[in-house]
Amino acid sequence: AQSVTQPDIHITVSEGASLELRCNYSYGATPYLFWYVQSPGQGLQLLLKYFSGDTLVQGIKGFEAEFKRSQSSFNLRKPSVHWSDAAEYFCAVGADNQGGKLIFGQGTELSVKP
Amino acid sequence: DAGITQSPRHKVTETGTPVTLRCHQTENHRYMYWYRQDPGHGLRLIHYSYGVKDTDKGEVSDGYSVSRSKTEDFLLTLESATSSQTSVYFCAIRAGTGSYNEQFFGPGTRLTVL
């Protein structure tokens, strides 16, 4: 069965420090992978996606993610975190069945210390 | 901004009453989705639509029905609301017909069933 795991429920980093959020997926075919961010009380905003080609993808707000097929991972990174990055982050895989639904991980809540 | 609105944004209702949530889009996208968001579960698909009058079930469809009589509107109905349906509901559209296309989300509806 298709699934996405985000092992870290909550992460705290200091402003200016680097960030890596982990995402592991289970999917039989070539995955379509997405990272979304959700600020409190808001909807989800797409940060970046991977579906083919270069395994290092760049997104908005200075984020990047690397697809590693051998590790079934799609980790999100940012070299220097800003206080405004505090939010919840969701990794998702796009399924070819059920109308191309997204299968989401449980989410990682990011707190940023001044 | 994919031109997605949801109404109402907040609703409190009582167990056993019917509730209808509305999703409206302005850009003629074919695919529309209803997800619910609960702590520890990320987002889970309730129902989706792949065209006018064409709908199908997602993974948590029990207790929910949907209708799509116009391209721009996708309605989610709780026939008889239960406390387990207290959640935040998100509508999404898919930008294109391929599973690799990203989904854009509305602002959400917070539903409380007492």
PDB file of C-alpha atoms in Angstrom:
ATOM      1  CA  ALA A   1       0.000   0.000   0.000  1.00  0.00           C
ATOM      2  CA  GLN A   2       1.107   3.508  -0.686  1.00  0.00           C
ATOM      3  CA  SER A   3       2.215   5.493   2.323  1.00  0.00           C
ATOM      4  CA  VAL A   4       4.265   8.462   3.415  1.00  0.00           C
ATOM      5  CA  THR A   5       6.109   8.733   6.713  1.00  0.00           C
ATOM      6  CA  GLN A   6       7.442  11.865   8.304  1.00  0.00           C
ATOM      7  CA  PRO A   7       9.401  10.560  11.284  1.00  0.00           C
ATOM      8  CA  ASP A   8       9.642  13.867  13.127  1.00  0.00           C
ATOM      9  CA  ILE A   9       6.412  15.230  14.560  1.00  0.00           C
ATOM     10  CA  HIS A  10       8.023  18.399  15.881  1.00  0.00           C
ATOM     11  CA  ILE A  11      11.386  20.050  15.234  1.00  0.00           C
ATOM     12  CA  THR A  12      12.861  23.180  16.789  1.00  0.00           C
ATOM     13  CA  VAL A  13      15.756  25.023  15.136  1.00  0.00           C
ATOM     14  CA  SER A  14      17.435  28.320  15.827  1.00  0.00           C
ATOM     15  CA  GLU A  15      16.983  31.169  13.380  1.00  0.00           C
ATOM     16  CA  GLY A  16      19.788  31.099  10.870  1.00  0.00           C
ATOM     17  CA  ALA A  17      20.488  27.391  11.356  1.00  0.00           C
ATOM     18  CA  SER A  18      20.076  24.839   8.605  1.00  0.00           C
ATOM     19  CA  LEU A  19      17.009  22.639   8.364  1.00  0.00           C
ATOM     20  CA  GLU A  20      16.279  19.161   7.087  1.00  0.00           C
ATOM     21  CA  LEU A  21      12.825  17.599   7.283  1.00  0.00           C
ATOM     22  CA  ARG A  22      12.632  13.915   6.553  1.00  0.00           C
ATOM     23  CA  CYS A  23      10.131  12.143   4.333  1.00  0.00           C
ATOM     24  CA  ASN A  24      10.033   8.473   3.391  1.00  0.00           C
ATOM     25  CA  TYR A  25       7.530   6.995   1.003  1.00  0.00           C
ATOM     26  CA  SER A  26       6.307   3.604  -0.063  1.00  0.00           C
ATOM     27  CA  TYR A  27       5.069   3.438  -3.634  1.00  0.00           C
ATOM     28  CA  GLY A  28       5.455   0.776  -6.292  1.00  0.00           C
ATOM     29  CA  ALA A  29       5.800   2.958  -9.359  1.00  0.00           C
ATOM     30  CA  THR A  30       7.693   6.142 -10.083  1.00  0.00           C
ATOM     31  CA  PRO A  31       6.484   8.530  -7.414  1.00  0.00           C
ATOM     32  CA  TYR A  32       5.313  12.059  -7.856  1.00  0.00           C
ATOM     33  CA  LEU A  33       6.457  13.826  -4.696  1.00  0.00           C
ATOM     34  CA  PHE A  34       5.387  17.100  -3.164  1.00  0.00           C
ATOM     35  CA  TRP A  35       6.154  19.265  -0.161  1.00  0.00           C
ATOM     36  CA  TYR A  36       3.496  21.617   1.172  1.00  0.00           C
ATOM     37  CA  VAL A  37       3.626  24.170   3.978  1.00  0.00           C
ATOM     38  CA  GLN A  38       0.728  25.199   6.177  1.00  0.00           C
ATOM     39  CA  SER A  39       0.813  28.287   8.366  1.00  0.00           C
ATOM     40  CA  PRO A  40      -1.574  28.336  11.354  1.00  0.00           C
ATOM     41  CA  GLY A  41      -5.179  28.693  10.265  1.00  0.00           C
ATOM     42  CA  GLN A  42      -4.253  28.660   6.601  1.00  0.00           C
ATOM     43  CA  GLY A  43      -4.544  26.321   3.674  1.00  0.00           C
ATOM     44  CA  LEU A  44      -1.651  24.419   2.170  1.00  0.00           C
ATOM     45  CA  GLN A  45       0.878  26.054  -0.111  1.00  0.00           C
ATOM     46  CA  LEU A  46       3.050  24.093  -2.509  1.00  0.00           C
ATOM     47  CA  LEU A  47       6.781  24.467  -1.830  1.00  0.00           C
ATOM     48  CA  LEU A  48       8.122  22.180  -4.543  1.00  0.00           C
ATOM     49  CA  LYS A  49       7.529  18.969  -6.428  1.00  0.00           C
ATOM     50  CA  TYR A  50       9.423  16.166  -8.136  1.00  0.00           C
ATOM     51  CA  PHE A  51       8.135  14.000 -10.962  1.00  0.00           C
ATOM     52  CA  SER A  52      11.119  13.327 -13.204  1.00  0.00           C
ATOM     53  CA  GLY A  53      14.553  14.537 -14.190  1.00  0.00           C
ATOM     54  CA  ASP A  54      16.996  16.213 -11.826  1.00  0.00           C
ATOM     55  CA  THR A  55      16.681  14.651  -8.402  1.00  0.00           C
ATOM     56  CA  LEU A  56      17.500  17.927  -6.636  1.00  0.00           C
ATOM     57  CA  VAL A  57      14.564  20.274  -6.974  1.00  0.00           C
ATOM     58  CA  GLN A  58      14.346  23.897  -6.005  1.00  0.00           C
ATOM     59  CA  GLY A  59      11.241  25.461  -4.576  1.00  0.00           C
ATOM     60  CA  ILE A  60       9.937  28.697  -3.259  1.00  0.00           C
ATOM     61  CA  LYS A  61      11.173  30.502  -0.153  1.00  0.00           C
ATOM     62  CA  GLY A  62      14.686  29.086  -0.504  1.00  0.00           C
ATOM     63  CA  PHE A  63      13.684  25.438   0.017  1.00  0.00           C
ATOM     64  CA  GLU A  64      15.067  22.476  -1.877  1.00  0.00           C
ATOM     65  CA  ALA A  65      14.487  18.728  -1.747  1.00  0.00           C
ATOM     66  CA  GLU A  66      16.401  15.728  -2.976  1.00  0.00           C
ATOM     67  CA  PHE A  67      14.774  12.581  -4.320  1.00  0.00           C
ATOM     68  CA  LYS A  68      16.728   9.445  -3.439  1.00  0.00           C
ATOM     69  CA  ARG A  69      15.135   6.389  -4.994  1.00  0.00           C
ATOM     70  CA  SER A  70      17.485   3.948  -3.231  1.00  0.00           C
ATOM     71  CA  GLN A  71      16.396   5.298   0.150  1.00  0.00           C
ATOM     72  CA  SER A  72      12.762   5.995  -0.793  1.00  0.00           C
ATOM     73  CA  SER A  73      13.247   9.471   0.585  1.00  0.00           C
ATOM     74  CA  PHE A  74      12.430  13.027  -0.383  1.00  0.00           C
ATOM     75  CA  ASN A  75      13.930  15.225   2.340  1.00  0.00           C
ATOM     76  CA  LEU A  76      13.315  18.948   2.464  1.00  0.00           C
ATOM     77  CA  ARG A  77      16.207  21.312   3.222  1.00  0.00           C
ATOM     78  CA  LYS A  78      16.877  24.946   3.782  1.00  0.00           C
ATOM     79  CA  PRO A  79      20.349  26.359   4.489  1.00  0.00           C
ATOM     80  CA  SER A  80      19.258  29.174   6.794  1.00  0.00           C
ATOM     81  CA  VAL A  81      15.904  29.232   8.558  1.00  0.00           C
ATOM     82  CA  HIS A  82      13.952  32.428   9.119  1.00  0.00           C
ATOM     83  CA  TRP A  83      11.421  32.982  11.908  1.00  0.00           C
ATOM     84  CA  SER A  84       8.683  33.170   9.275  1.00  0.00           C
ATOM     85  CA  ASP A  85       9.378  29.539   8.324  1.00  0.00           C
ATOM     86  CA  ALA A  86       7.657  28.368  11.503  1.00  0.00           C
ATOM     87  CA  ALA A  87       4.743  26.278  10.215  1.00  0.00           C
ATOM     88  CA  GLU A  88       3.669  22.708   9.585  1.00  0.00           C
ATOM     89  CA  TYR A  89       5.206  20.888   6.652  1.00  0.00           C
ATOM     90  CA  PHE A  90       3.621  18.024   4.773  1.00  0.00           C
ATOM     91  CA  CYS A  91       5.196  15.587   2.392  1.00  0.00           C
ATOM     92  CA  ALA A  92       2.870  13.908  -0.112  1.00  0.00           C
ATOM     93  CA  VAL A  93       3.042  11.360  -2.895  1.00  0.00           C
ATOM     94  CA  GLY A  94       0.723  11.547  -5.877  1.00  0.00           C
ATOM     95  CA  ALA A  95      -1.062   8.300  -6.649  1.00  0.00           C
ATOM     96  CA  ASP A  96      -2.074   7.204 -10.126  1.00  0.00           C
ATOM     97  CA  ASN A  97      -5.237   5.613  -8.796  1.00  0.00           C
ATOM     98  CA  GLN A  98      -8.228   7.297  -7.182  1.00  0.00           C
ATOM     99  CA  GLY A  99      -8.095  10.220  -9.518  1.00  0.00           C
ATOM    100  CA  GLY A 100      -4.524  11.083  -8.693  1.00  0.00           C
ATOM    101  CA  LYS A 101      -5.145  11.710  -5.034  1.00  0.00           C
ATOM    102  CA  LEU A 102      -2.369  12.879  -2.764  1.00  0.00           C
ATOM    103  CA  ILE A 103      -1.247  10.638   0.081  1.00  0.00           C
ATOM    104  CA  PHE A 104       0.040  12.760   2.906  1.00  0.00           C
ATOM    105  CA  GLY A 105       2.461  12.191   5.713  1.00  0.00           C
ATOM    106  CA  GLN A 106       1.453  13.099   9.232  1.00  0.00           C
ATOM    107  CA  GLY A 107       3.217  16.422   9.071  1.00  0.00           C
ATOM    108  CA  THR A 108       6.202  17.980  10.846  1.00  0.00           C
ATOM    109  CA  GLU A 109       5.696  21.081  12.942  1.00  0.00           C
ATOM    110  CA  LEU A 110       8.636  23.462  12.779  1.00  0.00           C
ATOM    111  CA  SER A 111       9.359  25.928  15.558  1.00  0.00           C
ATOM    112  CA  VAL A 112      12.061  28.579  15.153  1.00  0.00           C
ATOM    113  CA  LYS A 113      13.964  29.931  18.148  1.00  0.00           C
ATOM    114  CA  PRO A 114      15.194  33.531  18.003  1.00  0.00           C
TER     115      PRO A 114
ATOM    116  CA  ASP B   1      -3.795  31.623  -6.132  1.00  0.00           C
ATOM    117  CA  ALA B   2      -5.981  29.054  -7.908  1.00  0.00           C
ATOM    118  CA  GLY B   3      -9.226  30.910  -7.274  1.00  0.00           C
ATOM    119  CA  ILE B   4     -10.637  28.447  -4.751  1.00  0.00           C
ATOM    120  CA  THR B   5     -13.111  29.523  -2.122  1.00  0.00           C
ATOM    121  CA  GLN B   6     -14.827  27.480   0.528  1.00  0.00           C
ATOM    122  CA  SER B   7     -17.991  28.258   2.430  1.00  0.00           C
ATOM    123  CA  PRO B   8     -18.701  28.452   5.220  1.00  0.00           C
ATOM    124  CA  ARG B   9     -15.266  28.964   6.770  1.00  0.00           C
ATOM    125  CA  HIS B  10     -16.469  27.968  10.208  1.00  0.00           C
ATOM    126  CA  LYS B  11     -19.502  25.994  11.299  1.00  0.00           C
ATOM    127  CA  VAL B  12     -20.765  24.574  14.562  1.00  0.00           C
ATOM    128  CA  THR B  13     -23.579  22.077  14.339  1.00  0.00           C
ATOM    129  CA  GLU B  14     -25.249  19.389  16.387  1.00  0.00           C
ATOM    130  CA  THR B  15     -25.062  15.634  16.052  1.00  0.00           C
ATOM    131  CA  GLY B  16     -27.611  14.287  13.622  1.00  0.00           C
ATOM    132  CA  THR B  17     -28.060  17.425  11.536  1.00  0.00           C
ATOM    133  CA  PRO B  18     -27.203  17.567   7.829  1.00  0.00           C
ATOM    134  CA  VAL B  19     -24.345  19.823   6.769  1.00  0.00           C
ATOM    135  CA  THR B  20     -23.239  20.931   3.305  1.00  0.00           C
ATOM    136  CA  LEU B  21     -19.870  22.473   2.562  1.00  0.00           C
ATOM    137  CA  ARG B  22     -19.243  24.254  -0.702  1.00  0.00           C
ATOM    138  CA  CYS B  23     -16.114  24.539  -2.783  1.00  0.00           C
ATOM    139  CA  HIS B  24     -16.038  26.990  -5.648  1.00  0.00           C
ATOM    140  CA  GLN B  25     -13.319  27.423  -8.265  1.00  0.00           C
ATOM    141  CA  THR B  26     -12.997  30.035 -10.980  1.00  0.00           C
ATOM    142  CA  GLU B  27     -10.535  28.393 -13.384  1.00  0.00           C
ATOM    143  CA  ASN B  28     -12.448  25.477 -14.919  1.00  0.00           C
ATOM    144  CA  HIS B  29     -10.280  22.692 -13.530  1.00  0.00           C
ATOM    145  CA  ARG B  30     -11.583  19.207 -14.173  1.00  0.00           C
ATOM    146  CA  TYR B  31     -10.374  17.477 -11.008  1.00  0.00           C
ATOM    147  CA  MET B  32     -11.598  18.538  -7.577  1.00  0.00           C
ATOM    148  CA  TYR B  33     -11.026  16.890  -4.208  1.00  0.00           C
ATOM    149  CA  TRP B  34     -12.300  16.957  -0.650  1.00  0.00           C
ATOM    150  CA  TYR B  35      -9.848  16.132   2.136  1.00  0.00           C
ATOM    151  CA  ARG B  36     -10.173  16.201   5.878  1.00  0.00           C
ATOM    152  CA  GLN B  37      -7.316  17.152   8.181  1.00  0.00           C
ATOM    153  CA  ASP B  38      -6.970  15.676  11.649  1.00  0.00           C
ATOM    154  CA  PRO B  39      -4.004  15.841  14.018  1.00  0.00           C
ATOM    155  CA  GLY B  40      -1.597  12.969  13.489  1.00  0.00           C
ATOM    156  CA  HIS B  41      -3.186  11.974  10.177  1.00  0.00           C
ATOM    157  CA  GLY B  42      -2.172  14.663   7.752  1.00  0.00           C
ATOM    158  CA  LEU B  43      -4.854  15.043   5.095  1.00  0.00           C
ATOM    159  CA  ARG B  44      -7.005  12.154   3.931  1.00  0.00           C
ATOM    160  CA  LEU B  45      -9.125  11.996   0.803  1.00  0.00           C
ATOM    161  CA  ILE B  46     -12.905  11.848   1.271  1.00  0.00           C
ATOM    162  CA  HIS B  47     -14.227  12.076  -2.308  1.00  0.00           C
ATOM    163  CA  TYR B  48     -13.047  13.425  -5.596  1.00  0.00           C
ATOM    164  CA  SER B  49     -14.541  14.479  -8.899  1.00  0.00           C
ATOM    165  CA  TYR B  50     -13.173  14.144 -12.411  1.00  0.00           C
ATOM    166  CA  GLY B  51     -15.913  16.096 -14.158  1.00  0.00           C
ATOM    167  CA  VAL B  52     -19.504  17.255 -13.930  1.00  0.00           C
ATOM    168  CA  LYS B  53     -21.566  14.471 -12.360  1.00  0.00           C
ATOM    169  CA  ASP B  54     -18.439  12.254 -12.200  1.00  0.00           C
ATOM    170  CA  THR B  55     -17.398  11.500  -8.644  1.00  0.00           C
ATOM    171  CA  ASP B  56     -15.765   8.684  -6.731  1.00  0.00           C
ATOM    172  CA  LYS B  57     -14.896   7.682  -3.195  1.00  0.00           C
ATOM    173  CA  GLY B  58     -11.676   8.235  -1.343  1.00  0.00           C
ATOM    174  CA  GLU B  59     -10.281   6.416   1.660  1.00  0.00           C
ATOM    175  CA  VAL B  60     -12.552   7.973   4.328  1.00  0.00           C
ATOM    176  CA  SER B  61     -15.850   8.354   2.460  1.00  0.00           C
ATOM    177  CA  ASP B  62     -18.239   6.741   4.978  1.00  0.00           C
ATOM    178  CA  GLY B  63     -20.839   9.253   6.154  1.00  0.00           C
ATOM    179  CA  TYR B  64     -20.133  11.695   3.314  1.00  0.00           C
ATOM    180  CA  SER B  65     -21.642  12.312  -0.092  1.00  0.00           C
ATOM    181  CA  VAL B  66     -20.702  14.749  -2.843  1.00  0.00           C
ATOM    182  CA  SER B  67     -22.233  16.351  -5.868  1.00  0.00           C
ATOM    183  CA  ARG B  68     -20.917  18.283  -8.816  1.00  0.00           C
ATOM    184  CA  SER B  69     -23.594  19.725 -11.079  1.00  0.00           C
ATOM    185  CA  LYS B  70     -21.379  22.501 -12.432  1.00  0.00           C
ATOM    186  CA  THR B  71     -17.672  22.568 -13.203  1.00  0.00           C
ATOM    187  CA  GLU B  72     -17.037  25.303 -10.696  1.00  0.00           C
ATOM    188  CA  ASP B  73     -18.837  23.865  -7.665  1.00  0.00           C
ATOM    189  CA  PHE B  74     -18.122  20.732  -5.633  1.00  0.00           C
ATOM    190  CA  LEU B  75     -20.375  20.126  -2.640  1.00  0.00           C
ATOM    191  CA  LEU B  76     -19.643  17.900   0.333  1.00  0.00           C
ATOM    192  CA  THR B  77     -22.602  16.747   2.412  1.00  0.00           C
ATOM    193  CA  LEU B  78     -22.650  15.127   5.798  1.00  0.00           C
ATOM    194  CA  GLU B  79     -26.081  13.494   5.812  1.00  0.00           C
ATOM    195  CA  SER B  80     -26.207  13.174   9.596  1.00  0.00           C
ATOM    196  CA  ALA B  81     -23.233  14.751  11.304  1.00  0.00           C
ATOM    197  CA  THR B  82     -21.389  12.875  14.048  1.00  0.00           C
ATOM    198  CA  SER B  83     -18.753  14.063  16.499  1.00  0.00           C
ATOM    199  CA  SER B  84     -16.120  12.013  14.641  1.00  0.00           C
ATOM    200  CA  GLN B  85     -16.645  14.333  11.678  1.00  0.00           C
ATOM    201  CA  THR B  86     -15.341  17.310  13.630  1.00  0.00           C
ATOM    202  CA  SER B  87     -12.397  18.283  11.484  1.00  0.00           C
ATOM    203  CA  VAL B  88     -10.962  20.823   9.107  1.00  0.00           C
ATOM    204  CA  TYR B  89     -12.106  20.223   5.544  1.00  0.00           C
ATOM    205  CA  PHE B  90     -10.057  21.261   2.553  1.00  0.00           C
ATOM    206  CA  CYS B  91     -11.076  21.421  -1.043  1.00  0.00           C
ATOM    207  CA  ALA B  92      -8.423  21.144  -3.726  1.00  0.00           C
ATOM    208  CA  ILE B  93      -8.165  21.350  -7.478  1.00  0.00           C
ATOM    209  CA  ARG B  94      -5.580  19.722  -9.666  1.00  0.00           C
ATOM    210  CA  ALA B  95      -3.791  21.918 -12.141  1.00  0.00           C
ATOM    211  CA  GLY B  96      -3.946  19.558 -15.124  1.00  0.00           C
ATOM    212  CA  THR B  97      -5.002  15.971 -15.752  1.00  0.00           C
ATOM    213  CA  GLY B  98      -1.783  14.134 -14.872  1.00  0.00           C
ATOM    214  CA  SER B  99      -1.069  12.726 -11.419  1.00  0.00           C
ATOM    215  CA  TYR B 100       2.206  14.655 -11.505  1.00  0.00           C
ATOM    216  CA  ASN B 101       0.307  17.922 -11.551  1.00  0.00           C
ATOM    217  CA  GLU B 102       0.186  19.704  -8.236  1.00  0.00           C
ATOM    218  CA  GLN B 103      -2.963  20.313  -6.284  1.00  0.00           C
ATOM    219  CA  PHE B 104      -3.964  23.709  -4.970  1.00  0.00           C
ATOM    220  CA  PHE B 105      -5.929  23.995  -1.788  1.00  0.00           C
ATOM    221  CA  GLY B 106      -8.685  26.237  -0.561  1.00  0.00           C
ATOM    222  CA  PRO B 107      -8.555  28.017   2.791  1.00  0.00           C
ATOM    223  CA  GLY B 108     -10.441  25.265   4.641  1.00  0.00           C
ATOM    224  CA  THR B 109     -13.656  24.927   6.622  1.00  0.00           C
ATOM    225  CA  ARG B 110     -13.469  24.240  10.332  1.00  0.00           C
ATOM    226  CA  LEU B 111     -16.457  22.091  11.312  1.00  0.00           C
ATOM    227  CA  THR B 112     -17.367  21.322  14.894  1.00  0.00           C
ATOM    228  CA  VAL B 113     -20.062  18.748  15.624  1.00  0.00           C
ATOM    229  CA  LEU B 114     -21.376  18.915  19.190  1.00  0.00           C
TER     230      LEU B 114
END
